[in-house]
Every structure is written in C-alpha cells, then in structure tokens.
Amino acid sequence: MNKKTLILIIILVVSIMGFLKLNNDLLMLWNTNKVNVRIEKPLSLSKVKIEFGIGVNTINRRNDLDLFSNRNKYTIIYNGQNQNQIFNGYGENDFLITYNNEYYLSFRQFKFNKRHQHKYNFKFYKKENKIFLKVKIEGKDRMNFDRKMLKIKDTEKTRV
C-alpha cells in the first residue's frame, strides 16, 4: 500500500468519526440513542420492561403508586426486546423500569440539550434474593448508579 492510499484512508476514517461525533452532540441528523439490556442468570430478559417519557413524573406525588396510574404517558422502549428508540428531548427524562411485573425502579435523567444522544446500559442481577439494577448512561448527560429494585405491591408506602 502506498503512502497516498494510507493517508487517504486515515483522512476518511477521521472524517467519518468526526461526523458521527458531531451528530451525537450537535447536529442530530439521526437518532443514535442506544439501549442495551443485560441480565445475570437466573433472571430472564423476557421479564424486563423499560418505559420512557419526558417530564411525565412529578416529585410532588403522594407515593409511587402514581407512577403506575397513567401508563399511556410513557413509551415502551424495551419489553423483552427493543421496542422503540429513546427520542431526544430536553429536560427531565423519566424512566419506569419493571421486572416480572413484581419489581420496579423509577429514575430521572436531566438532559441539558435535546441534541445530546446517549448509550443507555441496564444490567439486572440478583443478590441475596433481591433484584438489583445497574444503570450506566454514556454521553454528555451521563449517569451511573446501582440500586435495589422495589416491590410493586409496596408502592402505596414508597416514594422514591
């Protein structure tokens, strides 16, 4: 391979990578949000449901039962498999995550620019007979946490 060809390939690769980076952070020509869901055995992917909405929850709720009162305000992004993409919206991105219609976790990601696109990683695992969820959001408005999921039957007594 001669030097000109090698230089051309390098310029092409750097240009494509730069364009993809610009799309993720500024241009938003296409949606590059990605959702990855993993489980550790003995859990099952078919029992995972992830719902998403922009500004659909309030911190002024009486209890977590309100999270489940109007499910139409959410878009299902994962239900045993990827269903829909996370659309880009500015502000309060709310997630309601359930496992086997028995456990849940709700959280909010603050997105400071609607053009920011992210990679959403969800990992479910069991420890001491409890189900945990590890969330890692990669991108400009990143988040990382690892929490125990709560029982849906206790939503009247809980406000997270």
Short mmCIF file of C-alpha atoms in Angstrom, two decimals:
data_model
loop_
_atom_site.label_atom_id
_atom_site.label_comp_id
_atom_site.label_asym_id
_atom_site.label_seq_id
_atom_site.Cartn_x
_atom_site.Cartn_y
_atom_site.Cartn_z
CA MET A 1 0.00 0.00 0.00
CA ASN A 2 1.48 3.34 -0.93
CA LYS A 3 1.62 6.44 1.27
CA LYS A 4 -1.12 8.32 -0.63
CA THR A 5 -3.62 5.49 -0.15
CA LEU A 6 -2.77 5.18 3.54
CA ILE A 7 -3.12 8.94 4.09
CA LEU A 8 -6.45 8.95 2.22
CA ILE A 9 -7.77 6.08 4.37
CA ILE A 10 -6.70 7.85 7.57
CA ILE A 11 -8.35 11.12 6.48
CA LEU A 12 -11.52 9.25 5.55
CA VAL A 13 -11.70 7.38 8.89
CA VAL A 14 -11.04 10.56 10.92
CA SER A 15 -13.67 12.46 8.90
CA ILE A 16 -16.31 9.79 9.44
CA MET A 17 -15.56 9.58 13.16
CA GLY A 18 -15.71 13.38 13.45
CA PHE A 19 -19.03 13.50 11.60
CA LEU A 20 -20.50 10.80 13.87
CA LYS A 21 -19.31 12.71 16.96
CA LEU A 22 -20.87 15.92 15.62
CA ASN A 23 -24.16 14.10 15.02
CA ASN A 24 -24.17 12.73 18.58
CA ASP A 25 -23.51 16.07 20.24
CA LEU A 26 -24.69 18.83 17.89
CA LEU A 27 -26.31 18.04 14.57
CA MET A 28 -28.83 15.32 15.46
CA LEU A 29 -29.33 14.32 11.83
CA TRP A 30 -30.43 10.87 13.02
CA ASN A 31 -31.16 9.31 16.39
CA THR A 32 -28.17 7.40 17.73
CA ASN A 33 -29.55 6.68 21.21
CA LYS A 34 -28.87 3.03 22.03
CA VAL A 35 -30.40 0.79 24.69
CA ASN A 36 -28.53 -2.27 25.94
CA VAL A 37 -30.16 -4.61 28.45
CA ARG A 38 -28.27 -7.43 30.14
CA ILE A 39 -29.19 -9.89 32.85
CA GLU A 40 -27.34 -12.30 35.05
CA LYS A 41 -28.75 -15.78 35.49
CA PRO A 42 -31.24 -16.83 36.83
CA LEU A 43 -33.06 -13.67 35.66
CA SER A 44 -34.77 -13.50 32.28
CA LEU A 45 -34.73 -10.77 29.62
CA SER A 46 -38.34 -11.55 28.74
CA LYS A 47 -39.44 -10.21 32.15
CA VAL A 48 -37.79 -6.79 31.72
CA LYS A 49 -39.87 -3.75 30.73
CA ILE A 50 -38.44 -0.25 30.36
CA GLU A 51 -40.73 2.71 29.81
CA PHE A 52 -39.66 6.26 28.99
CA GLY A 53 -41.25 9.70 28.99
CA ILE A 54 -40.18 13.33 29.08
CA GLY A 55 -41.33 15.14 32.22
CA VAL A 56 -44.08 12.62 32.93
CA ASN A 57 -43.49 12.20 36.66
CA THR A 58 -43.61 14.68 39.48
CA ILE A 59 -41.63 14.74 42.69
CA ASN A 60 -44.81 16.03 44.37
CA ARG A 61 -46.57 12.68 44.11
CA ARG A 62 -48.17 11.18 47.21
CA ASN A 63 -46.46 7.85 46.68
CA ASP A 64 -45.06 5.65 43.93
CA LEU A 65 -48.48 4.28 43.08
CA ASP A 66 -48.85 7.44 40.97
CA LEU A 67 -46.05 6.17 38.72
CA PHE A 68 -48.36 3.38 37.56
CA SER A 69 -51.62 5.34 37.35
CA ASN A 70 -51.32 6.54 33.74
CA ARG A 71 -49.04 4.27 31.73
CA ASN A 72 -50.10 5.96 28.45
CA LYS A 73 -47.75 8.83 29.24
CA TYR A 74 -44.77 6.50 28.68
CA THR A 75 -43.30 4.98 25.55
CA ILE A 76 -42.23 1.38 25.89
CA ILE A 77 -38.62 1.19 24.77
CA TYR A 78 -37.93 -2.37 25.91
CA ASN A 79 -40.28 -5.27 26.62
CA GLY A 80 -38.25 -8.46 26.46
CA GLN A 81 -36.60 -6.94 23.41
CA ASN A 82 -36.03 -3.47 21.98
CA GLN A 83 -39.37 -1.91 21.01
CA ASN A 84 -38.79 1.81 20.35
CA GLN A 85 -35.91 4.23 20.42
CA ILE A 86 -35.48 6.78 23.15
CA PHE A 87 -36.40 10.01 21.44
CA ASN A 88 -34.37 13.12 22.06
CA GLY A 89 -35.92 15.59 24.42
CA TYR A 90 -34.62 18.38 26.56
CA GLY A 91 -35.16 18.33 30.31
CA GLU A 92 -36.47 15.60 32.57
CA ASN A 93 -36.21 12.17 31.01
CA ASP A 94 -38.20 9.80 33.22
CA PHE A 95 -37.77 6.03 33.27
CA LEU A 96 -40.05 3.42 34.81
CA ILE A 97 -38.43 0.00 34.85
CA THR A 98 -40.18 -3.18 35.93
CA TYR A 99 -39.11 -6.77 36.29
CA ASN A 100 -41.69 -9.56 36.09
CA ASN A 101 -44.48 -7.09 37.00
CA GLU A 102 -43.27 -7.58 40.56
CA TYR A 103 -40.33 -5.17 40.99
CA TYR A 104 -39.82 -1.59 39.84
CA LEU A 105 -37.43 1.31 39.83
CA SER A 106 -38.02 4.85 38.64
CA PHE A 107 -35.42 7.50 37.95
CA ARG A 108 -34.92 10.77 36.12
CA GLN A 109 -32.06 11.77 33.83
CA PHE A 110 -31.66 15.51 33.31
CA LYS A 111 -30.79 16.18 29.70
CA PHE A 112 -29.38 19.66 29.15
CA ASN A 113 -29.63 19.72 25.36
CA LYS A 114 -32.09 17.83 23.15
CA ARG A 115 -29.27 17.13 20.72
CA HIS A 116 -27.29 15.08 23.21
CA GLN A 117 -27.55 11.41 22.40
CA HIS A 118 -26.65 8.59 24.74
CA LYS A 119 -25.95 4.93 25.20
CA TYR A 120 -28.23 3.51 27.92
CA ASN A 121 -26.94 0.36 29.63
CA PHE A 122 -29.19 -1.56 32.02
CA LYS A 123 -27.94 -4.61 33.90
CA PHE A 124 -30.23 -6.69 36.12
CA TYR A 125 -28.82 -9.09 38.68
CA LYS A 126 -29.87 -10.95 41.79
CA LYS A 127 -28.07 -10.70 45.12
CA GLU A 128 -29.27 -12.13 48.43
CA ASN A 129 -32.69 -12.91 46.89
CA LYS A 130 -33.17 -9.28 45.85
CA ILE A 131 -33.12 -7.86 42.34
CA PHE A 132 -30.74 -5.02 41.58
CA LEU A 133 -30.40 -2.72 38.61
CA LYS A 134 -27.17 -1.14 37.49
CA VAL A 135 -27.63 1.81 35.13
CA LYS A 136 -24.83 3.36 33.14
CA ILE A 137 -25.73 6.17 30.76
CA GLU A 138 -22.88 7.21 28.50
CA GLY A 139 -22.85 10.59 26.77
CA LYS A 140 -22.90 14.29 27.64
CA ASP A 141 -25.54 13.87 30.38
CA ARG A 142 -24.13 10.68 31.85
CA MET A 143 -25.34 8.86 34.94
CA ASN A 144 -24.20 5.81 36.89
CA PHE A 145 -25.93 4.07 39.76
CA ASP A 146 -26.62 0.67 41.21
CA ARG A 147 -29.86 0.23 43.20
CA LYS A 148 -32.09 -2.43 44.65
CA MET A 149 -35.43 -2.68 42.87
CA LEU A 150 -38.57 -2.18 44.95
CA LYS A 151 -41.67 -4.35 45.15
CA ILE A 152 -44.62 -3.03 43.16
CA LYS A 153 -47.01 -4.23 45.89
CA ASP A 154 -45.40 -1.67 48.25
CA THR A 155 -45.89 1.41 46.03
CA GLU A 156 -48.51 2.90 48.35
CA LYS A 157 -45.90 3.01 51.13
CA THR A 158 -42.98 4.18 48.99
CA ARG A 159 -41.91 7.42 47.34
CA VAL A 160 -38.51 7.35 45.68
#
